[in-house]
Coordinates of C-alpha atoms in Angstrom, one line a residue:
X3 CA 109.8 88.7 -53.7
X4 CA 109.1 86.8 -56.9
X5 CA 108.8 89.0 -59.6
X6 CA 106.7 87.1 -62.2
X7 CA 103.8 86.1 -59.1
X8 CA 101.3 88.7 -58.8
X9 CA 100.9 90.3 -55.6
X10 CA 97.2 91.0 -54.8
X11 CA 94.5 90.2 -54.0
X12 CA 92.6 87.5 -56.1
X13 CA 88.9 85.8 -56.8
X14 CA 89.7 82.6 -55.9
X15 CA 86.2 81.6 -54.0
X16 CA 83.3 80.3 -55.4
X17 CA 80.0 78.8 -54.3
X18 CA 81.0 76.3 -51.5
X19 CA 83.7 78.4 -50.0
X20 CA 81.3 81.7 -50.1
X21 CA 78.6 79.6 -48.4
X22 CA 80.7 77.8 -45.9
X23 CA 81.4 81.4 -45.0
X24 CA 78.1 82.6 -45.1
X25 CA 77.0 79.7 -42.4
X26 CA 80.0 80.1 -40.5
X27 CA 79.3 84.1 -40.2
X28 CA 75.4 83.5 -39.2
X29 CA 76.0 80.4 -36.6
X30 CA 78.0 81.3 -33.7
X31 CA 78.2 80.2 -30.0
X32 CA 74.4 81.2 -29.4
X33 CA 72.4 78.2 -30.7
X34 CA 75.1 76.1 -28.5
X35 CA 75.2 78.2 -25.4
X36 CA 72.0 79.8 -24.6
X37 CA 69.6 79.9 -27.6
X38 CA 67.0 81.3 -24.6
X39 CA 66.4 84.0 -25.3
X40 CA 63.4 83.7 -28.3
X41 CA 62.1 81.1 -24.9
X42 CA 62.2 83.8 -22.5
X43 CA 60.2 86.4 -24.2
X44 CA 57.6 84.4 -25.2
X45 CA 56.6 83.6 -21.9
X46 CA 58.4 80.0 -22.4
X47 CA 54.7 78.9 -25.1
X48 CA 57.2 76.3 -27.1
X49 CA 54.9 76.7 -30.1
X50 CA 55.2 80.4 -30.6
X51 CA 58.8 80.3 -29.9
X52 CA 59.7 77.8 -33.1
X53 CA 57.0 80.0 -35.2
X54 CA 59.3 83.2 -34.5
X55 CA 62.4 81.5 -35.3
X56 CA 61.0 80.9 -38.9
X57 CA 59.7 85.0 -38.6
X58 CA 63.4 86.0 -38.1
X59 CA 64.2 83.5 -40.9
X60 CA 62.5 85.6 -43.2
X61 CA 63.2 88.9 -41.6
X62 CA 67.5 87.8 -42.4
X63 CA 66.5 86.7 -45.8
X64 CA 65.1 90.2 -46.5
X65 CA 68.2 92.0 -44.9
X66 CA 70.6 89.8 -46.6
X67 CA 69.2 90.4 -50.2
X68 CA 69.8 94.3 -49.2
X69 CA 73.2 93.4 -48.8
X70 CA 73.5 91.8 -52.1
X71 CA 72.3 94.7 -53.7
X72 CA 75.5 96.7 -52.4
X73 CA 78.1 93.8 -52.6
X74 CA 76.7 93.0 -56.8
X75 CA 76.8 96.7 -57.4
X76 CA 80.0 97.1 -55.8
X77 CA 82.4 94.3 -56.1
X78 CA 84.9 95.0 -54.1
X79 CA 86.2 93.5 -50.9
X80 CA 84.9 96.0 -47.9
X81 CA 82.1 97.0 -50.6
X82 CA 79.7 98.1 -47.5
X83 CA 82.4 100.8 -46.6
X84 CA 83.0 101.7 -50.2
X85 CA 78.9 102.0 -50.8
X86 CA 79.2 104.9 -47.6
X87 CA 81.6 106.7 -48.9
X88 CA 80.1 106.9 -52.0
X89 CA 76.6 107.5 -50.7
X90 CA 76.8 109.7 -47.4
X91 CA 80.9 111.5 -47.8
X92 CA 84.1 110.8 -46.7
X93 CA 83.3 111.8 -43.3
X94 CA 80.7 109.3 -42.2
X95 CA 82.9 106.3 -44.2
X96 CA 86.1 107.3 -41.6
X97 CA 83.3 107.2 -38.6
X98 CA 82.4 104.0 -39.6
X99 CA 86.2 102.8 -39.8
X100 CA 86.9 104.7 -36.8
X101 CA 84.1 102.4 -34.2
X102 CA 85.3 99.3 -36.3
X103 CA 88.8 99.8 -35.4
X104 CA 87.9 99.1 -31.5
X105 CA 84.7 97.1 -32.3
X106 CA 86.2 93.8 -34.9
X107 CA 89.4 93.1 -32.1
X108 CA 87.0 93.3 -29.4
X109 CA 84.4 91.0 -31.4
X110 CA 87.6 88.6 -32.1
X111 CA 89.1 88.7 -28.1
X112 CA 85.5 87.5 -27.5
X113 CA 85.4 84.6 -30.2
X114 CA 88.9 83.9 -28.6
X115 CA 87.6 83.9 -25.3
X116 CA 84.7 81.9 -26.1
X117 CA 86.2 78.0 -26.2
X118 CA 86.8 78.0 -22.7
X119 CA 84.5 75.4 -22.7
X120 CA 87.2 72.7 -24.1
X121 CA 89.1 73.2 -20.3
X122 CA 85.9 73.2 -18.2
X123 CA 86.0 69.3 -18.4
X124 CA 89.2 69.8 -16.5
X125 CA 87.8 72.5 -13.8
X126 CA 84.7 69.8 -12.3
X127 CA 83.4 71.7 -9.3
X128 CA 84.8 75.2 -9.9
X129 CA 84.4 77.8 -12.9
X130 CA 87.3 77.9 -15.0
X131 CA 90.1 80.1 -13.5
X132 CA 91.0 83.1 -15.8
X133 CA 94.4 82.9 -16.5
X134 CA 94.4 79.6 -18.3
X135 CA 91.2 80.8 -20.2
X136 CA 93.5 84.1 -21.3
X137 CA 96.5 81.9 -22.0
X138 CA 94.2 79.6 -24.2
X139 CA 92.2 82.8 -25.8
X140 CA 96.2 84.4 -26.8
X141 CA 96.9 81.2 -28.3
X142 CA 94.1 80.9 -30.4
X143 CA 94.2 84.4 -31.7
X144 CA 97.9 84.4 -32.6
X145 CA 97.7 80.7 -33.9
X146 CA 95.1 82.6 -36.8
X147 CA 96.8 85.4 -37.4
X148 CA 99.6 83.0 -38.6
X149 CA 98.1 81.3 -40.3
X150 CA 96.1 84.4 -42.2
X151 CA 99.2 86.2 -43.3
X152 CA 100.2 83.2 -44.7
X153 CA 97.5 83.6 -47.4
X154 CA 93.7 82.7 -48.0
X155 CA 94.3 79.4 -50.0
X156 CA 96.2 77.5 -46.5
X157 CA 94.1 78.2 -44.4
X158 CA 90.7 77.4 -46.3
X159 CA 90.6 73.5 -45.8
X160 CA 90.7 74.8 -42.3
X161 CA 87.6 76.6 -42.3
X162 CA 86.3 74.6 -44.3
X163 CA 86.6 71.9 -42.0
X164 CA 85.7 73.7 -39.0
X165 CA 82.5 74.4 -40.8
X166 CA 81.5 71.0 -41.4
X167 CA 82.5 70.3 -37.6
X168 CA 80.0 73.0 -36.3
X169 CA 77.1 71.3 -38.7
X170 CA 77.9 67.7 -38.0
X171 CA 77.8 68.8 -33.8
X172 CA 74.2 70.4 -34.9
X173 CA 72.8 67.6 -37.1
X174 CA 73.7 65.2 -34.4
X175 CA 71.5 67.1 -32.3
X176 CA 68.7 67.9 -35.2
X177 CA 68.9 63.8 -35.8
X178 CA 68.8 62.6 -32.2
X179 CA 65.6 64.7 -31.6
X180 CA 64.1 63.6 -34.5
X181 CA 64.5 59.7 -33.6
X182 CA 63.1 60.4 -30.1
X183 CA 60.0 62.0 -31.9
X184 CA 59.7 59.4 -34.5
X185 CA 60.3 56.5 -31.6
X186 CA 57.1 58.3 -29.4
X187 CA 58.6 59.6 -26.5
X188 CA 56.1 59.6 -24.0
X189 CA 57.2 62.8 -22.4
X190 CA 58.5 64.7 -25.6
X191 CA 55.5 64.3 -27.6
X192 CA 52.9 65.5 -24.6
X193 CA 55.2 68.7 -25.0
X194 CA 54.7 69.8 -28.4
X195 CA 50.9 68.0 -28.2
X196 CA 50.6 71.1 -26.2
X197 CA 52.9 73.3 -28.0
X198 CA 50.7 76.8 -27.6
X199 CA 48.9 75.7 -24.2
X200 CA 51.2 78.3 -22.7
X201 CA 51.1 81.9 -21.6
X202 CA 51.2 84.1 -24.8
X203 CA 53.5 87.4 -24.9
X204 CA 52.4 91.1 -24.5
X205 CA 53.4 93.2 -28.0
X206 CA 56.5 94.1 -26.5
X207 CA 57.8 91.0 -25.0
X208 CA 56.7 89.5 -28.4
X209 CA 58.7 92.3 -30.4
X210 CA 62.0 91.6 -28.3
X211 CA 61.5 87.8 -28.9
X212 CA 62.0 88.4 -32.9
X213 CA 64.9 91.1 -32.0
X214 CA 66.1 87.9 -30.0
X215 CA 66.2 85.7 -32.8
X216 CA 67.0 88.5 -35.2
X217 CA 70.1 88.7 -33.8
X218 CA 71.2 85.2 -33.8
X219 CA 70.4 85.2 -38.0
X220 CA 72.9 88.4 -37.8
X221 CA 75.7 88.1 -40.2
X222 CA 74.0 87.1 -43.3
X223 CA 75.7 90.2 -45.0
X224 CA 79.4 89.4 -44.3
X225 CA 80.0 89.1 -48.1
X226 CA 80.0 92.2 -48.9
X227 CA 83.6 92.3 -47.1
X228 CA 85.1 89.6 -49.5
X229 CA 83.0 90.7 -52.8
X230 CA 86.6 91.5 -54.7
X231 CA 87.4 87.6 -54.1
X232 CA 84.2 86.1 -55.0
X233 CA 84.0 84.4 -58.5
X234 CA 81.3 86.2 -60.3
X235 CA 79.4 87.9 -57.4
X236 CA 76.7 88.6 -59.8
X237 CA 75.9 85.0 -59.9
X238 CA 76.9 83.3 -57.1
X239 CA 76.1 85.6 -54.3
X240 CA 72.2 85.0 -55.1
X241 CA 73.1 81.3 -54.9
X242 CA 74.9 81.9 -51.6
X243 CA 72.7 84.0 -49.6
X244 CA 69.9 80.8 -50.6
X245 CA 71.4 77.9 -49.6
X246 CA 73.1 79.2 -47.0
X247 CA 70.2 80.7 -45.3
X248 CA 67.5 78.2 -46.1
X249 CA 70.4 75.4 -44.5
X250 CA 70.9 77.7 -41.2
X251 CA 67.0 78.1 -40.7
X252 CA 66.5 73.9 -41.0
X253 CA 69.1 72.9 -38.3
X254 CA 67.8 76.1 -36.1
X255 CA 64.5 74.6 -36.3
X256 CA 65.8 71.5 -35.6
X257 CA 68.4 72.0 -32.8
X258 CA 65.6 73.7 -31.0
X259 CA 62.8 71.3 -31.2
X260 CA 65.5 68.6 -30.2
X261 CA 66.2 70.9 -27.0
X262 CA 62.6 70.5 -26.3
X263 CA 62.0 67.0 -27.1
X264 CA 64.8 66.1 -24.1
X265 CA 64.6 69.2 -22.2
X266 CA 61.8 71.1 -20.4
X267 CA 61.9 74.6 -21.3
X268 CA 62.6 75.7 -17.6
X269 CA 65.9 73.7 -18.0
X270 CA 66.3 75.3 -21.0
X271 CA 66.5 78.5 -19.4
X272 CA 68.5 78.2 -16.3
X273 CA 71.4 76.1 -18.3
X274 CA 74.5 78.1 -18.8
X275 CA 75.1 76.1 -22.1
X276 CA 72.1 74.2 -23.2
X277 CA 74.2 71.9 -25.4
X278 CA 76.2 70.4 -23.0
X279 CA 73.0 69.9 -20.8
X280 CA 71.6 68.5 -23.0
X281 CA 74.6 65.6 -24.4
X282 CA 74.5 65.3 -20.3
X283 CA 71.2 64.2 -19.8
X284 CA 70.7 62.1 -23.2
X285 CA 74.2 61.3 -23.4
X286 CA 75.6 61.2 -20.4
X287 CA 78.9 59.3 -21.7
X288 CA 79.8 61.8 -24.6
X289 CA 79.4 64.8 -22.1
X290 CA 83.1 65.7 -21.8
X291 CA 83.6 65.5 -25.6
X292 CA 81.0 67.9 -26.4
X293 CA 82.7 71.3 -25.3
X294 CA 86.0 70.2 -26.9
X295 CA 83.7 69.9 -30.3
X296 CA 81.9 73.0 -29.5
X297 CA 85.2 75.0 -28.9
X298 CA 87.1 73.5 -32.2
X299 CA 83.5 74.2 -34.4
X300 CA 83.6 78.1 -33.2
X301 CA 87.3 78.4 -34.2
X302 CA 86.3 79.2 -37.5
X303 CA 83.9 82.2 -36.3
X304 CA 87.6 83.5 -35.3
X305 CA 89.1 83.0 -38.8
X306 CA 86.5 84.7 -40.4
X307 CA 86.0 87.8 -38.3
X308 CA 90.1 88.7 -38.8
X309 CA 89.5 87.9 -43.0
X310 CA 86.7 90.3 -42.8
X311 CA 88.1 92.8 -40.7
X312 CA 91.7 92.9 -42.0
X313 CA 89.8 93.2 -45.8
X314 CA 88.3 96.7 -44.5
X315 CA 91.4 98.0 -42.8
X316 CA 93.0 96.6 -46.6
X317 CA 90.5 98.8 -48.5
X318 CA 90.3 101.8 -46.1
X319 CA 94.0 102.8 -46.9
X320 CA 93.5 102.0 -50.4
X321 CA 90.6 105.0 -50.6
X322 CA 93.3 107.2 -48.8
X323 CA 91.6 106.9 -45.1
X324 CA 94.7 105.5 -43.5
X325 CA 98.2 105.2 -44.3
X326 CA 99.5 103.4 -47.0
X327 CA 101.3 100.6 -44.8
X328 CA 97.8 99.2 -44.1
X329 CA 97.1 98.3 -48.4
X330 CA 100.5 96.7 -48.6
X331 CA 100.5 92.6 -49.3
X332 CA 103.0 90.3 -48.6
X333 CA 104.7 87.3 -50.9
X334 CA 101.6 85.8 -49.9
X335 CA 99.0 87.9 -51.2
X336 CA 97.7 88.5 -47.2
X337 CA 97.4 92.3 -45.6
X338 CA 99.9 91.3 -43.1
X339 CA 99.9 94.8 -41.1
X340 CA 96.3 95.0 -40.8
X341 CA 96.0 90.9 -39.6
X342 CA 99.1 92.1 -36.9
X343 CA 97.0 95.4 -35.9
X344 CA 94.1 93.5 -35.1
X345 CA 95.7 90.8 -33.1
X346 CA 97.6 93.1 -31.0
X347 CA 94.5 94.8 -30.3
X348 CA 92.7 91.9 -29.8
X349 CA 95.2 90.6 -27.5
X350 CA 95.2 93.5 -24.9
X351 CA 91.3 93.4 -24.9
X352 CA 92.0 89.7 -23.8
X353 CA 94.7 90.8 -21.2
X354 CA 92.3 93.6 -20.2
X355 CA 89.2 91.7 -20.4
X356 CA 87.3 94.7 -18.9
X357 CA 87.5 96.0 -21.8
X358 CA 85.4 93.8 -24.0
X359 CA 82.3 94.5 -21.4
X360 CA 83.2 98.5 -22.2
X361 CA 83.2 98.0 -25.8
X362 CA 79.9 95.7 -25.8
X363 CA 77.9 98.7 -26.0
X364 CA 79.3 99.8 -29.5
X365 CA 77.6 96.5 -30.6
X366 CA 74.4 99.1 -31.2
X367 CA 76.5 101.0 -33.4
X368 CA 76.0 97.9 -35.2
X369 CA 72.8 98.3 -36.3
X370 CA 73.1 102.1 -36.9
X371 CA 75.5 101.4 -39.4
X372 CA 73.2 98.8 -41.0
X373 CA 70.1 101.5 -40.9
X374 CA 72.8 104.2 -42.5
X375 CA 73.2 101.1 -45.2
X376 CA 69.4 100.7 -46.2
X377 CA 69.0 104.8 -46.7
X378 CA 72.3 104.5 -48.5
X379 CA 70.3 102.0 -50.9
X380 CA 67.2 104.5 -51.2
X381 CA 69.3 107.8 -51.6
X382 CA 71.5 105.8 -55.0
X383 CA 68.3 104.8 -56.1
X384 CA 66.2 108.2 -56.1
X385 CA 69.6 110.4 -57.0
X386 CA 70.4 108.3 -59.9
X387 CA 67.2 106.6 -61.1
X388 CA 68.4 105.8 -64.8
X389 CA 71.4 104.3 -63.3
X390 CA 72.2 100.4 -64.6
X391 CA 71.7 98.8 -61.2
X392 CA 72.9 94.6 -62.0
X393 CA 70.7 93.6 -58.9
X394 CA 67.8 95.4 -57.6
X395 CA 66.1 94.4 -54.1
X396 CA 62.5 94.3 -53.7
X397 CA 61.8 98.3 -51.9
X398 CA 60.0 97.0 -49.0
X399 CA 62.8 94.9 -48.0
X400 CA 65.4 97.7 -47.1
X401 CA 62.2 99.5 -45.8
X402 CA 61.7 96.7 -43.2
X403 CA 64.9 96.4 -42.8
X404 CA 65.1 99.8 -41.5
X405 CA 62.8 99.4 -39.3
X406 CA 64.0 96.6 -37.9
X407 CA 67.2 98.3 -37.3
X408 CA 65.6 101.8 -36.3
X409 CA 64.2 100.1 -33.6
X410 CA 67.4 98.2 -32.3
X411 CA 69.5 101.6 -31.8
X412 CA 66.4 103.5 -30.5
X413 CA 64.8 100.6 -27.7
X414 CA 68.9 99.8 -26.0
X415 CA 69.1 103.8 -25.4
X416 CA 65.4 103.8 -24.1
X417 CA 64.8 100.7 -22.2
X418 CA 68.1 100.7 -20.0
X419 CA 69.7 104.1 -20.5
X420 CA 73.3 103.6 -19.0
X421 CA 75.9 106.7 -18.8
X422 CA 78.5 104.2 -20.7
X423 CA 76.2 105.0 -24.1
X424 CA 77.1 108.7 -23.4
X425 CA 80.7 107.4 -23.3
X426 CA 79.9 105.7 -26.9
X427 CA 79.1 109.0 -27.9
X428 CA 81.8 110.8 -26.5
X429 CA 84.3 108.3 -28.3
X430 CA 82.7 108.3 -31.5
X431 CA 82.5 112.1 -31.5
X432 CA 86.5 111.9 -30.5
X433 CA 86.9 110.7 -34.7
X434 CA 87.2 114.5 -35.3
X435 CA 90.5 115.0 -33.5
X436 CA 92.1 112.3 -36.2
X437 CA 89.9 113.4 -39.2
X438 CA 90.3 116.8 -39.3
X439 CA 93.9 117.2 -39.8
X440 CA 94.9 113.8 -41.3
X441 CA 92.2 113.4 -44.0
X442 CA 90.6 116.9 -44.3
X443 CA 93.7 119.0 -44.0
X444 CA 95.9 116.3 -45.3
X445 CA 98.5 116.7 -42.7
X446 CA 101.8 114.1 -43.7
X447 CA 103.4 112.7 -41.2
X448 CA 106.7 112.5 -42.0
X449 CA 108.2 109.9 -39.3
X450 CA 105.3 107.7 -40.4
X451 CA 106.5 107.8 -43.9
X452 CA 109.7 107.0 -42.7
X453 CA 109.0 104.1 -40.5
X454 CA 106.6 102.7 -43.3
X455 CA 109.9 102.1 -45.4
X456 CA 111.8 100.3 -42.4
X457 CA 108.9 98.0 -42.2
X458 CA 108.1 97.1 -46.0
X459 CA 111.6 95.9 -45.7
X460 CA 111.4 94.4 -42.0
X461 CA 108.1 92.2 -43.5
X462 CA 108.8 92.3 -46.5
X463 CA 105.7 93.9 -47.8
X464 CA 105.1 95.7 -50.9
X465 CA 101.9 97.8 -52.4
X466 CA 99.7 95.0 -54.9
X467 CA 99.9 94.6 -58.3
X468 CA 96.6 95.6 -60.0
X469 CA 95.5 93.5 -63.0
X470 CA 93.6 94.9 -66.1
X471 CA 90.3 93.0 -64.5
X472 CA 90.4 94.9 -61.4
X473 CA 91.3 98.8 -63.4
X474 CA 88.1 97.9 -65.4
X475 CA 86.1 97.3 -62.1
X476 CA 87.2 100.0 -60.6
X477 CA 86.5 103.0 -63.6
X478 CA 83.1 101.1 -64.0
X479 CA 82.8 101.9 -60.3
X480 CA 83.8 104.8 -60.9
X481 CA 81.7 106.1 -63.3
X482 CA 78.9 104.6 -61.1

């Protein structure tokens, strides 16, 4: 390796890259495939369905500021995982790694899986056979984790563009529904003329609409994962979380009222990918280009999920929670062996695509982990009350926020208990059997520290360089 370039890694993003990642986290495959379910749940009334989307709007702006709290107060990458371990004990921040580990390549065989929709075109009369849709997911995964271990900087013009891709795909739609408003559609204005004529929802079919919706907004805190390579979090993660939400909730609105203004809601619900129905039936001549845009705008979902995740993995073994292999860097400054641990996962939930269906219901975990986070925010802030805190969230936000996610552990494990949740349990329980001797104990594995020096010089990896900024960060940390 070059000895005068500094291995490690470095803030190098600032506002346009964070919020191209922020938007890129929050819009995923939903609002293109089946954006139904806020429709369903309130009893198809098109009025009260557009009035919750801007409820869940608010209800994400209130989460996300929590997470700015953790990821200004913290500035490190994986700052979420750091905040546990700080707040809760060593024990509950390897639990948290240990459902991740299964949870992010499952998450990223799914993103893989997803543009199948760019060889449907091909498939007219049938549903796409599954071993061109593994073959396609394989490539896409491995074509990424290339290009991640070949650093952050190459591969941002990618997401970047990606990015832009998903929006101009959305504003298109946003646009055309707007001109068919403004031109007086007969049969699109009588629809929202009569916007709240409909049925109205019971209390709990109205509550699982805004969990509906809620969940489609999910992702706004993704940057606590990539708070060490953010220029001045302090600053710019406020100016993130604003645009970037207040953009996402415009073309929501939008994209769904352009749904409605050429599709009836029952259309809306029975389509297996309401954006494709609907370039079919306004544009019937653009309908084969429109799932090869839709696959090539969710690409970039991919390349964020194995940033984010391979950041964690990065961090973990830097707090001692797994070996040291995981927190080397290559010449490019990337955390090649985590990137290459969650592709080879990711690659044998695609081969055994069973799995992904098995691991779905860790997603509830999810929120857990989120609830854990907002008592994480009240127990720093009642233990240490004279503490300099640089960014302070209103209290009732992580209090909502809490409820919010109370309720999405507790309703799943009500509603439809299912003996695979005792399985959850059974797995996440199974942690002890690695923590107990390898991070309580201590044990060394020899063998492994072997092997790690055959591979530093098989991939020629090395542990980072840290810079005088990042010692000052981490003593004031520290001393937090």
């Amino acid at each position: 390796m070059d000895k005068d370039k500094k291995i490690q890694l470095k803030r190098v993003f600032g506002y346009y890259w964070g919020t191209s990642f922020l938007i890129v986290n929050i819009i995923g495959a939903g609002i293109f495939v089946s954006p139904k379910g806020v429709l369903a749940y309130s009893c198809m009334n098109v009025g009260l369905s557009l009035c919750i989307w801007v409820v869940c709007a608010i209800l994400s702006m209130m989460t996300t500021l929590c997470f700015a709290e953790i990821g200004i107060s913290f500035p490190c990458s994986g700052a979420h995982y750091y905040f546990l371990k700080r707040c809760f004990g060593s024990s509950i921040a390897f639990l948290y790694l240990w459902t991740s580990l299964f949870l992010w390549p499952a998450i990223a065989a799914s993103q893989a899986l997803l543009p199948e929709y760019s060889i449907q075109p091909f498939y007219h009369s049938c549903s796409t056979p599954k071993l061109p849709k593994k073959c396609l997911a394989l490539a896409l995964l491995w074509t990424v984790g290339i290009l991640k271990v070949r650093g952050v900087k190459e591969v941002t013009w990618l997401q970047i563009a990606s990015t832009m891709l998903k929006i101009s795909i959305l504003s298109f739609i946003s646009l055309s529904g707007v001109v068919l408003l403004v031109r007086g559609r007969k049969e699109s204005l009588e629809r929202f003329k009569n916007a709240f004529d409909g049925e109205f929802p019971d209390a709990s079919q109205f509550i699982e609409a805004i969990f509906q919706g809620y969940f489609t907004y999910s992702g706004g805190g993704c940057f606590t994962f990539i708070a060490g390579e953010l220029k001045k979090p302090k600053k710019t993660i406020p100016k993130i979380i604003f645009t970037g939400l207040l953009l996402v909730t415009i073309v929501y609105l939008l994209v769904n009222i352009s749904y409605f203004t050429v599709l009836i809601p029952r259309e809306i619900l029975s389509s297996d990918a309401v954006a494709v129905t609907w370039v079919d039936r306004f544009i019937p001549s653009l309908a084969w280009a429109m799932p090869f845009a839709i696959s090539a705008s969710l690409f970039s979902n991919l390349l964020v999920n194995v940033l984010e995740s391979s950041r964690i993995i990065h961090i973990v073994s830097q707090q001692g929670q797994l070996p040291l292999l995981f927190y080397t860097l290559n010449s490019h400054s990337s955390p090649l062996i985590p990137v290459l641990l969650l592709i080879t996962m990711g690659s044998l939930a695609i081969v055994l695509t069973n799995l992904i269906n098995l691991i779905n219901y860790l997603f509830f975990v999810i929120s857990f982990w989120s609830l854990l986070l907002m008592i994480g925010i009240l127990k720093w802030r009642y233990q240490k009350p004279h503490q300099p805190i640089p960014y302070k969230v209103f209290l009732p936000f992580p209090l909502a926020t809490m409820a919010i996610n109370l309720c999405m552990v507790v309703i799943p494990l009500v509603k439809s208990p299912n003996m695979h949740y005792l399985y959850v349990l059974l797995f996440v329980v199974s942690e002890l059997l690695f923590y107990i001797p390898l991070i309580h104990f201590k044990a060394r594995l020899v063998w492994f520290e072997k092997m790690t020096c055959y591979l530093q010089l098989l991939f020629n990896i090395c542990l980072p360089d840290v810079s005088d900024d990042q010692m000052s960060e981490l003593q004031t940390m520290e001393k937090s």
